[in-house]
């Protein structure tokens, strides 16, 4: 089953509003101007972050080529990263992140039914970033990366059990990021960011639909808004 995001304009409006509010916090409170950032930043860092994962409606495809939609609730993402400045304006990092979203409704059988379960993605990423020095109290950044993921679909109908999917597969993962870094001192910074993450399709997720064992094609993507704390060393 192939998962394809559907058009959700209201979702992107919500994400935009959240990002706008979050990005305004470091400069709006006026603290950044009081921080001593005259010393150059230390070359390496560890960062912890957490936030919300917005998973678009997805489409699944089973072995009989039938497709169905999965509606997910807003999930969460947590992670950590170890990075270093490679040269002026550029840095690289290794990041581990885990995100999970509950499945609310699925149309694996007709009519669509409420479900129990969730989709999960654990990722190990190799990311690169370009930090923009605009002479401001905060530093914008853009980045991208690729890596490995462990994708899990665990989902079943709440009542009669017409479908039961519970399997895991290794997948190729990619992501793109934008955000702001607000220094607290030479040794610490706040970070706020947006990330789009996607996983390439897999056709080896196993499940039972209408009593028949099937291999299901699946993909995953999410829009994530995170807050983090960075410690330089």
mmCIF file with all atom_site columns, C-alpha atoms in Angstrom, residues 54-211:
data_model
loop_
_atom_site.group_PDB
_atom_site.id
_atom_site.type_symbol
_atom_site.label_atom_id
_atom_site.label_alt_id
_atom_site.label_comp_id
_atom_site.label_asym_id
_atom_site.label_entity_id
_atom_site.label_seq_id
_atom_site.pdbx_PDB_ins_code
_atom_site.Cartn_x
_atom_site.Cartn_y
_atom_site.Cartn_z
_atom_site.occupancy
_atom_site.B_iso_or_equiv
_atom_site.pdbx_formal_charge
_atom_site.auth_seq_id
_atom_site.auth_comp_id
_atom_site.auth_asym_id
_atom_site.auth_atom_id
_atom_site.pdbx_PDB_model_num
ATOM 1   C CA . UNK A 1 54  ? 1.825   16.530  11.828 1.00 0.00 ? 54  UNK A CA 1
ATOM 2   C CA . UNK A 1 55  ? 1.236   13.422  9.695  1.00 0.00 ? 55  UNK A CA 1
ATOM 3   C CA . UNK A 1 56  ? -0.874  14.016  6.542  1.00 0.00 ? 56  UNK A CA 1
ATOM 4   C CA . UNK A 1 57  ? -3.566  11.545  5.536  1.00 0.00 ? 57  UNK A CA 1
ATOM 5   C CA . UNK A 1 58  ? -1.859  8.577   3.915  1.00 0.00 ? 58  UNK A CA 1
ATOM 6   C CA . UNK A 1 59  ? -2.902  6.040   1.304  1.00 0.00 ? 59  UNK A CA 1
ATOM 7   C CA . UNK A 1 60  ? -2.093  2.334   1.690  1.00 0.00 ? 60  UNK A CA 1
ATOM 8   C CA . UNK A 1 61  ? -1.880  -0.228  -1.105 1.00 0.00 ? 61  UNK A CA 1
ATOM 9   C CA . UNK A 1 62  ? -2.255  -3.966  -0.548 1.00 0.00 ? 62  UNK A CA 1
ATOM 10  C CA . UNK A 1 63  ? -1.352  -6.887  -2.781 1.00 0.00 ? 63  UNK A CA 1
ATOM 11  C CA . UNK A 1 64  ? -4.700  -6.715  -4.566 1.00 0.00 ? 64  UNK A CA 1
ATOM 12  C CA . UNK A 1 65  ? -3.883  -3.120  -5.666 1.00 0.00 ? 65  UNK A CA 1
ATOM 13  C CA . UNK A 1 66  ? -6.750  -1.718  -3.580 1.00 0.00 ? 66  UNK A CA 1
ATOM 14  C CA . UNK A 1 67  ? -6.019  1.557   -1.829 1.00 0.00 ? 67  UNK A CA 1
ATOM 15  C CA . UNK A 1 68  ? -7.256  2.988   1.428  1.00 0.00 ? 68  UNK A CA 1
ATOM 16  C CA . UNK A 1 69  ? -6.759  6.134   3.444  1.00 0.00 ? 69  UNK A CA 1
ATOM 17  C CA . UNK A 1 70  ? -5.363  6.389   6.962  1.00 0.00 ? 70  UNK A CA 1
ATOM 18  C CA . UNK A 1 71  ? -6.163  9.466   9.029  1.00 0.00 ? 71  UNK A CA 1
ATOM 19  C CA . UNK A 1 72  ? -3.667  10.213  11.817 1.00 0.00 ? 72  UNK A CA 1
ATOM 20  C CA . UNK A 1 73  ? -3.824  12.431  14.864 1.00 0.00 ? 73  UNK A CA 1
ATOM 21  C CA . UNK A 1 74  ? -1.079  14.934  15.714 1.00 0.00 ? 74  UNK A CA 1
ATOM 22  C CA . UNK A 1 75  ? 1.919   13.035  17.047 1.00 0.00 ? 75  UNK A CA 1
ATOM 23  C CA . UNK A 1 76  ? 5.191   13.843  18.767 1.00 0.00 ? 76  UNK A CA 1
ATOM 24  C CA . UNK A 1 77  ? 8.888   13.796  17.942 1.00 0.00 ? 77  UNK A CA 1
ATOM 25  C CA . UNK A 1 78  ? 11.938  13.709  20.222 1.00 0.00 ? 78  UNK A CA 1
ATOM 26  C CA . UNK A 1 79  ? 15.595  13.506  19.326 1.00 0.00 ? 79  UNK A CA 1
ATOM 27  C CA . UNK A 1 80  ? 19.203  14.368  19.875 1.00 0.00 ? 80  UNK A CA 1
ATOM 28  C CA . UNK A 1 81  ? 22.076  15.398  17.626 1.00 0.00 ? 81  UNK A CA 1
ATOM 29  C CA . UNK A 1 82  ? 25.857  15.646  17.796 1.00 0.00 ? 82  UNK A CA 1
ATOM 30  C CA . UNK A 1 83  ? 27.374  18.158  15.405 1.00 0.00 ? 83  UNK A CA 1
ATOM 31  C CA . UNK A 1 84  ? 30.449  20.198  14.551 1.00 0.00 ? 84  UNK A CA 1
ATOM 32  C CA . UNK A 1 85  ? 31.322  23.257  12.461 1.00 0.00 ? 85  UNK A CA 1
ATOM 33  C CA . UNK A 1 86  ? 33.052  22.052  9.300  1.00 0.00 ? 86  UNK A CA 1
ATOM 34  C CA . UNK A 1 87  ? 34.052  25.488  8.010  1.00 0.00 ? 87  UNK A CA 1
ATOM 35  C CA . UNK A 1 88  ? 32.679  29.020  8.059  1.00 0.00 ? 88  UNK A CA 1
ATOM 36  C CA . UNK A 1 89  ? 28.895  28.923  7.792  1.00 0.00 ? 89  UNK A CA 1
ATOM 37  C CA . UNK A 1 90  ? 28.648  25.156  7.358  1.00 0.00 ? 90  UNK A CA 1
ATOM 38  C CA . UNK A 1 91  ? 28.210  22.398  9.928  1.00 0.00 ? 91  UNK A CA 1
ATOM 39  C CA . UNK A 1 92  ? 27.450  18.711  9.918  1.00 0.00 ? 92  UNK A CA 1
ATOM 40  C CA . UNK A 1 93  ? 25.707  16.490  12.449 1.00 0.00 ? 93  UNK A CA 1
ATOM 41  C CA . UNK A 1 94  ? 24.530  12.980  13.246 1.00 0.00 ? 94  UNK A CA 1
ATOM 42  C CA . UNK A 1 95  ? 20.962  12.957  14.568 1.00 0.00 ? 95  UNK A CA 1
ATOM 43  C CA . UNK A 1 96  ? 18.705  10.315  16.091 1.00 0.00 ? 96  UNK A CA 1
ATOM 44  C CA . UNK A 1 97  ? 14.966  11.063  16.179 1.00 0.00 ? 97  UNK A CA 1
ATOM 45  C CA . UNK A 1 98  ? 11.836  9.142   17.093 1.00 0.00 ? 98  UNK A CA 1
ATOM 46  C CA . UNK A 1 99  ? 8.341   10.173  16.038 1.00 0.00 ? 99  UNK A CA 1
ATOM 47  C CA . UNK A 1 100 ? 4.967   8.541   16.582 1.00 0.00 ? 100 UNK A CA 1
ATOM 48  C CA . UNK A 1 101 ? 1.379   9.380   15.595 1.00 0.00 ? 101 UNK A CA 1
ATOM 49  C CA . UNK A 1 102 ? -1.852  7.589   16.516 1.00 0.00 ? 102 UNK A CA 1
ATOM 50  C CA . UNK A 1 103 ? -3.987  6.276   13.674 1.00 0.00 ? 103 UNK A CA 1
ATOM 51  C CA . UNK A 1 104 ? -7.537  7.580   14.054 1.00 0.00 ? 104 UNK A CA 1
ATOM 52  C CA . UNK A 1 105 ? -9.460  6.051   11.140 1.00 0.00 ? 105 UNK A CA 1
ATOM 53  C CA . UNK A 1 106 ? -8.678  3.675   8.278  1.00 0.00 ? 106 UNK A CA 1
ATOM 54  C CA . UNK A 1 107 ? -10.548 2.456   5.192  1.00 0.00 ? 107 UNK A CA 1
ATOM 55  C CA . UNK A 1 108 ? -8.795  -0.899  4.863  1.00 0.00 ? 108 UNK A CA 1
ATOM 56  C CA . UNK A 1 109 ? -12.285 -2.387  4.884  1.00 0.00 ? 109 UNK A CA 1
ATOM 57  C CA . UNK A 1 110 ? -15.519 -0.727  3.815  1.00 0.00 ? 110 UNK A CA 1
ATOM 58  C CA . UNK A 1 111 ? -16.869 1.479   5.310  1.00 0.00 ? 111 UNK A CA 1
ATOM 59  C CA . UNK A 1 112 ? -13.948 3.341   7.013  1.00 0.00 ? 112 UNK A CA 1
ATOM 60  C CA . UNK A 1 113 ? -13.541 2.276   10.627 1.00 0.00 ? 113 UNK A CA 1
ATOM 61  C CA . UNK A 1 114 ? -12.087 3.727   13.801 1.00 0.00 ? 114 UNK A CA 1
ATOM 62  C CA . UNK A 1 115 ? -8.772  2.056   14.600 1.00 0.00 ? 115 UNK A CA 1
ATOM 63  C CA . UNK A 1 116 ? -6.379  1.360   17.429 1.00 0.00 ? 116 UNK A CA 1
ATOM 64  C CA . UNK A 1 117 ? -2.702  1.770   16.663 1.00 0.00 ? 117 UNK A CA 1
ATOM 65  C CA . UNK A 1 118 ? -0.006  4.078   15.416 1.00 0.00 ? 118 UNK A CA 1
ATOM 66  C CA . UNK A 1 119 ? 2.738   4.633   12.879 1.00 0.00 ? 119 UNK A CA 1
ATOM 67  C CA . UNK A 1 120 ? 6.303   5.106   14.116 1.00 0.00 ? 120 UNK A CA 1
ATOM 68  C CA . UNK A 1 121 ? 9.618   6.100   12.575 1.00 0.00 ? 121 UNK A CA 1
ATOM 69  C CA . UNK A 1 122 ? 13.015  5.884   14.263 1.00 0.00 ? 122 UNK A CA 1
ATOM 70  C CA . UNK A 1 123 ? 15.717  7.562   12.184 1.00 0.00 ? 123 UNK A CA 1
ATOM 71  C CA . UNK A 1 124 ? 19.495  7.908   12.146 1.00 0.00 ? 124 UNK A CA 1
ATOM 72  C CA . UNK A 1 125 ? 20.372  10.890  9.955  1.00 0.00 ? 125 UNK A CA 1
ATOM 73  C CA . UNK A 1 126 ? 23.483  12.512  8.518  1.00 0.00 ? 126 UNK A CA 1
ATOM 74  C CA . UNK A 1 127 ? 22.629  16.208  8.130  1.00 0.00 ? 127 UNK A CA 1
ATOM 75  C CA . UNK A 1 128 ? 24.426  19.282  6.800  1.00 0.00 ? 128 UNK A CA 1
ATOM 76  C CA . UNK A 1 129 ? 23.480  22.895  7.513  1.00 0.00 ? 129 UNK A CA 1
ATOM 77  C CA . UNK A 1 130 ? 24.238  26.375  6.274  1.00 0.00 ? 130 UNK A CA 1
ATOM 78  C CA . UNK A 1 131 ? 24.029  29.067  8.977  1.00 0.00 ? 131 UNK A CA 1
ATOM 79  C CA . UNK A 1 132 ? 23.209  32.575  7.770  1.00 0.00 ? 132 UNK A CA 1
ATOM 80  C CA . UNK A 1 133 ? 25.062  35.409  9.512  1.00 0.00 ? 133 UNK A CA 1
ATOM 81  C CA . UNK A 1 134 ? 22.764  38.405  9.082  1.00 0.00 ? 134 UNK A CA 1
ATOM 82  C CA . UNK A 1 135 ? 24.109  40.415  12.007 1.00 0.00 ? 135 UNK A CA 1
ATOM 83  C CA . UNK A 1 136 ? 20.967  39.681  14.058 1.00 0.00 ? 136 UNK A CA 1
ATOM 84  C CA . UNK A 1 137 ? 20.558  38.378  17.631 1.00 0.00 ? 137 UNK A CA 1
ATOM 85  C CA . UNK A 1 138 ? 19.358  35.103  16.094 1.00 0.00 ? 138 UNK A CA 1
ATOM 86  C CA . UNK A 1 139 ? 20.905  33.037  13.290 1.00 0.00 ? 139 UNK A CA 1
ATOM 87  C CA . UNK A 1 140 ? 18.673  31.480  10.601 1.00 0.00 ? 140 UNK A CA 1
ATOM 88  C CA . UNK A 1 141 ? 19.685  28.128  9.141  1.00 0.00 ? 141 UNK A CA 1
ATOM 89  C CA . UNK A 1 142 ? 18.729  25.755  6.343  1.00 0.00 ? 142 UNK A CA 1
ATOM 90  C CA . UNK A 1 143 ? 19.675  22.109  6.149  1.00 0.00 ? 143 UNK A CA 1
ATOM 91  C CA . UNK A 1 144 ? 19.081  18.708  4.607  1.00 0.00 ? 144 UNK A CA 1
ATOM 92  C CA . UNK A 1 145 ? 20.110  15.137  5.204  1.00 0.00 ? 145 UNK A CA 1
ATOM 93  C CA . UNK A 1 146 ? 19.655  11.456  4.471  1.00 0.00 ? 146 UNK A CA 1
ATOM 94  C CA . UNK A 1 147 ? 19.849  8.320   6.551  1.00 0.00 ? 147 UNK A CA 1
ATOM 95  C CA . UNK A 1 148 ? 18.334  5.075   7.788  1.00 0.00 ? 148 UNK A CA 1
ATOM 96  C CA . UNK A 1 149 ? 14.974  4.504   9.444  1.00 0.00 ? 149 UNK A CA 1
ATOM 97  C CA . UNK A 1 150 ? 13.032  1.785   11.214 1.00 0.00 ? 150 UNK A CA 1
ATOM 98  C CA . UNK A 1 151 ? 9.390   2.188   10.122 1.00 0.00 ? 151 UNK A CA 1
ATOM 99  C CA . UNK A 1 152 ? 6.603   0.490   12.096 1.00 0.00 ? 152 UNK A CA 1
ATOM 100 C CA . UNK A 1 153 ? 2.891   0.185   11.335 1.00 0.00 ? 153 UNK A CA 1
ATOM 101 C CA . UNK A 1 154 ? 0.816   -1.154  14.245 1.00 0.00 ? 154 UNK A CA 1
ATOM 102 C CA . UNK A 1 155 ? -2.888  -0.813  13.525 1.00 0.00 ? 155 UNK A CA 1
ATOM 103 C CA . UNK A 1 156 ? -6.114  -2.790  13.923 1.00 0.00 ? 156 UNK A CA 1
ATOM 104 C CA . UNK A 1 157 ? -9.857  -2.257  13.879 1.00 0.00 ? 157 UNK A CA 1
ATOM 105 C CA . UNK A 1 158 ? -11.305 -1.633  17.330 1.00 0.00 ? 158 UNK A CA 1
ATOM 106 C CA . UNK A 1 159 ? -14.326 -3.923  17.056 1.00 0.00 ? 159 UNK A CA 1
ATOM 107 C CA . UNK A 1 160 ? -14.566 -7.001  14.845 1.00 0.00 ? 160 UNK A CA 1
ATOM 108 C CA . UNK A 1 161 ? -10.909 -7.037  13.792 1.00 0.00 ? 161 UNK A CA 1
ATOM 109 C CA . UNK A 1 162 ? -11.331 -6.971  10.013 1.00 0.00 ? 162 UNK A CA 1
ATOM 110 C CA . UNK A 1 163 ? -7.674  -5.920  9.699  1.00 0.00 ? 163 UNK A CA 1
ATOM 111 C CA . UNK A 1 164 ? -4.544  -6.273  11.782 1.00 0.00 ? 164 UNK A CA 1
ATOM 112 C CA . UNK A 1 165 ? -1.223  -4.780  10.669 1.00 0.00 ? 165 UNK A CA 1
ATOM 113 C CA . UNK A 1 166 ? 1.799   -5.051  12.952 1.00 0.00 ? 166 UNK A CA 1
ATOM 114 C CA . UNK A 1 167 ? 5.187   -5.085  11.241 1.00 0.00 ? 167 UNK A CA 1
ATOM 115 C CA . UNK A 1 168 ? 8.483   -3.213  10.916 1.00 0.00 ? 168 UNK A CA 1
ATOM 116 C CA . UNK A 1 169 ? 10.868  -2.585  8.019  1.00 0.00 ? 169 UNK A CA 1
ATOM 117 C CA . UNK A 1 170 ? 14.130  -0.724  7.356  1.00 0.00 ? 170 UNK A CA 1
ATOM 118 C CA . UNK A 1 171 ? 13.716  2.284   5.037  1.00 0.00 ? 171 UNK A CA 1
ATOM 119 C CA . UNK A 1 172 ? 15.674  5.105   3.413  1.00 0.00 ? 172 UNK A CA 1
ATOM 120 C CA . UNK A 1 173 ? 14.867  8.437   5.108  1.00 0.00 ? 173 UNK A CA 1
ATOM 121 C CA . UNK A 1 174 ? 15.380  12.033  3.957  1.00 0.00 ? 174 UNK A CA 1
ATOM 122 C CA . UNK A 1 175 ? 14.674  15.381  5.597  1.00 0.00 ? 175 UNK A CA 1
ATOM 123 C CA . UNK A 1 176 ? 14.909  19.150  5.051  1.00 0.00 ? 176 UNK A CA 1
ATOM 124 C CA . UNK A 1 177 ? 15.037  21.767  7.798  1.00 0.00 ? 177 UNK A CA 1
ATOM 125 C CA . UNK A 1 178 ? 14.782  25.514  8.417  1.00 0.00 ? 178 UNK A CA 1
ATOM 126 C CA . UNK A 1 179 ? 14.912  27.373  11.711 1.00 0.00 ? 179 UNK A CA 1
ATOM 127 C CA . UNK A 1 180 ? 16.565  29.841  14.066 1.00 0.00 ? 180 UNK A CA 1
ATOM 128 C CA . UNK A 1 181 ? 19.330  29.575  16.664 1.00 0.00 ? 181 UNK A CA 1
ATOM 129 C CA . UNK A 1 182 ? 19.218  32.071  19.567 1.00 0.00 ? 182 UNK A CA 1
ATOM 130 C CA . UNK A 1 183 ? 22.456  32.142  21.644 1.00 0.00 ? 183 UNK A CA 1
ATOM 131 C CA . UNK A 1 184 ? 22.126  32.284  25.422 1.00 0.00 ? 184 UNK A CA 1
ATOM 132 C CA . UNK A 1 185 ? 25.897  32.365  25.921 1.00 0.00 ? 185 UNK A CA 1
ATOM 133 C CA . UNK A 1 186 ? 29.017  31.050  24.221 1.00 0.00 ? 186 UNK A CA 1
ATOM 134 C CA . UNK A 1 187 ? 28.155  27.594  25.572 1.00 0.00 ? 187 UNK A CA 1
ATOM 135 C CA . UNK A 1 188 ? 24.383  27.318  25.039 1.00 0.00 ? 188 UNK A CA 1
ATOM 136 C CA . UNK A 1 189 ? 21.628  28.278  22.581 1.00 0.00 ? 189 UNK A CA 1
ATOM 137 C CA . UNK A 1 190 ? 17.915  27.863  22.070 1.00 0.00 ? 190 UNK A CA 1
ATOM 138 C CA . UNK A 1 191 ? 16.780  26.334  18.770 1.00 0.00 ? 191 UNK A CA 1
ATOM 139 C CA . UNK A 1 192 ? 13.414  26.399  17.035 1.00 0.00 ? 192 UNK A CA 1
ATOM 140 C CA . UNK A 1 193 ? 12.797  24.743  13.708 1.00 0.00 ? 193 UNK A CA 1
ATOM 141 C CA . UNK A 1 194 ? 10.586  23.169  11.081 1.00 0.00 ? 194 UNK A CA 1
ATOM 142 C CA . UNK A 1 195 ? 11.448  19.838  9.465  1.00 0.00 ? 195 UNK A CA 1
ATOM 143 C CA . UNK A 1 196 ? 9.898   17.826  6.656  1.00 0.00 ? 196 UNK A CA 1
ATOM 144 C CA . UNK A 1 197 ? 10.801  14.151  6.938  1.00 0.00 ? 197 UNK A CA 1
ATOM 145 C CA . UNK A 1 198 ? 9.912   11.346  4.558  1.00 0.00 ? 198 UNK A CA 1
ATOM 146 C CA . UNK A 1 199 ? 10.618  7.644   4.239  1.00 0.00 ? 199 UNK A CA 1
ATOM 147 C CA . UNK A 1 200 ? 10.899  5.773   0.955  1.00 0.00 ? 200 UNK A CA 1
ATOM 148 C CA . UNK A 1 201 ? 8.275   3.134   0.298  1.00 0.00 ? 201 UNK A CA 1
ATOM 149 C CA . UNK A 1 202 ? 8.448   -0.409  1.571  1.00 0.00 ? 202 UNK A CA 1
ATOM 150 C CA . UNK A 1 203 ? 6.480   -3.374  0.254  1.00 0.00 ? 203 UNK A CA 1
ATOM 151 C CA . UNK A 1 204 ? 7.280   -5.798  3.064  1.00 0.00 ? 204 UNK A CA 1
ATOM 152 C CA . UNK A 1 205 ? 4.942   -4.624  5.825  1.00 0.00 ? 205 UNK A CA 1
ATOM 153 C CA . UNK A 1 206 ? 2.839   -7.664  6.673  1.00 0.00 ? 206 UNK A CA 1
ATOM 154 C CA . UNK A 1 207 ? -0.807  -7.604  7.734  1.00 0.00 ? 207 UNK A CA 1
ATOM 155 C CA . UNK A 1 208 ? -4.096  -9.463  7.778  1.00 0.00 ? 208 UNK A CA 1
ATOM 156 C CA . UNK A 1 209 ? -7.013  -7.873  5.877  1.00 0.00 ? 209 UNK A CA 1
ATOM 157 C CA . UNK A 1 210 ? -10.376 -9.654  5.815  1.00 0.00 ? 210 UNK A CA 1
ATOM 158 C CA . UNK A 1 211 ? -8.667  -12.783 7.108  1.00 0.00 ? 211 UNK A CA 1
#
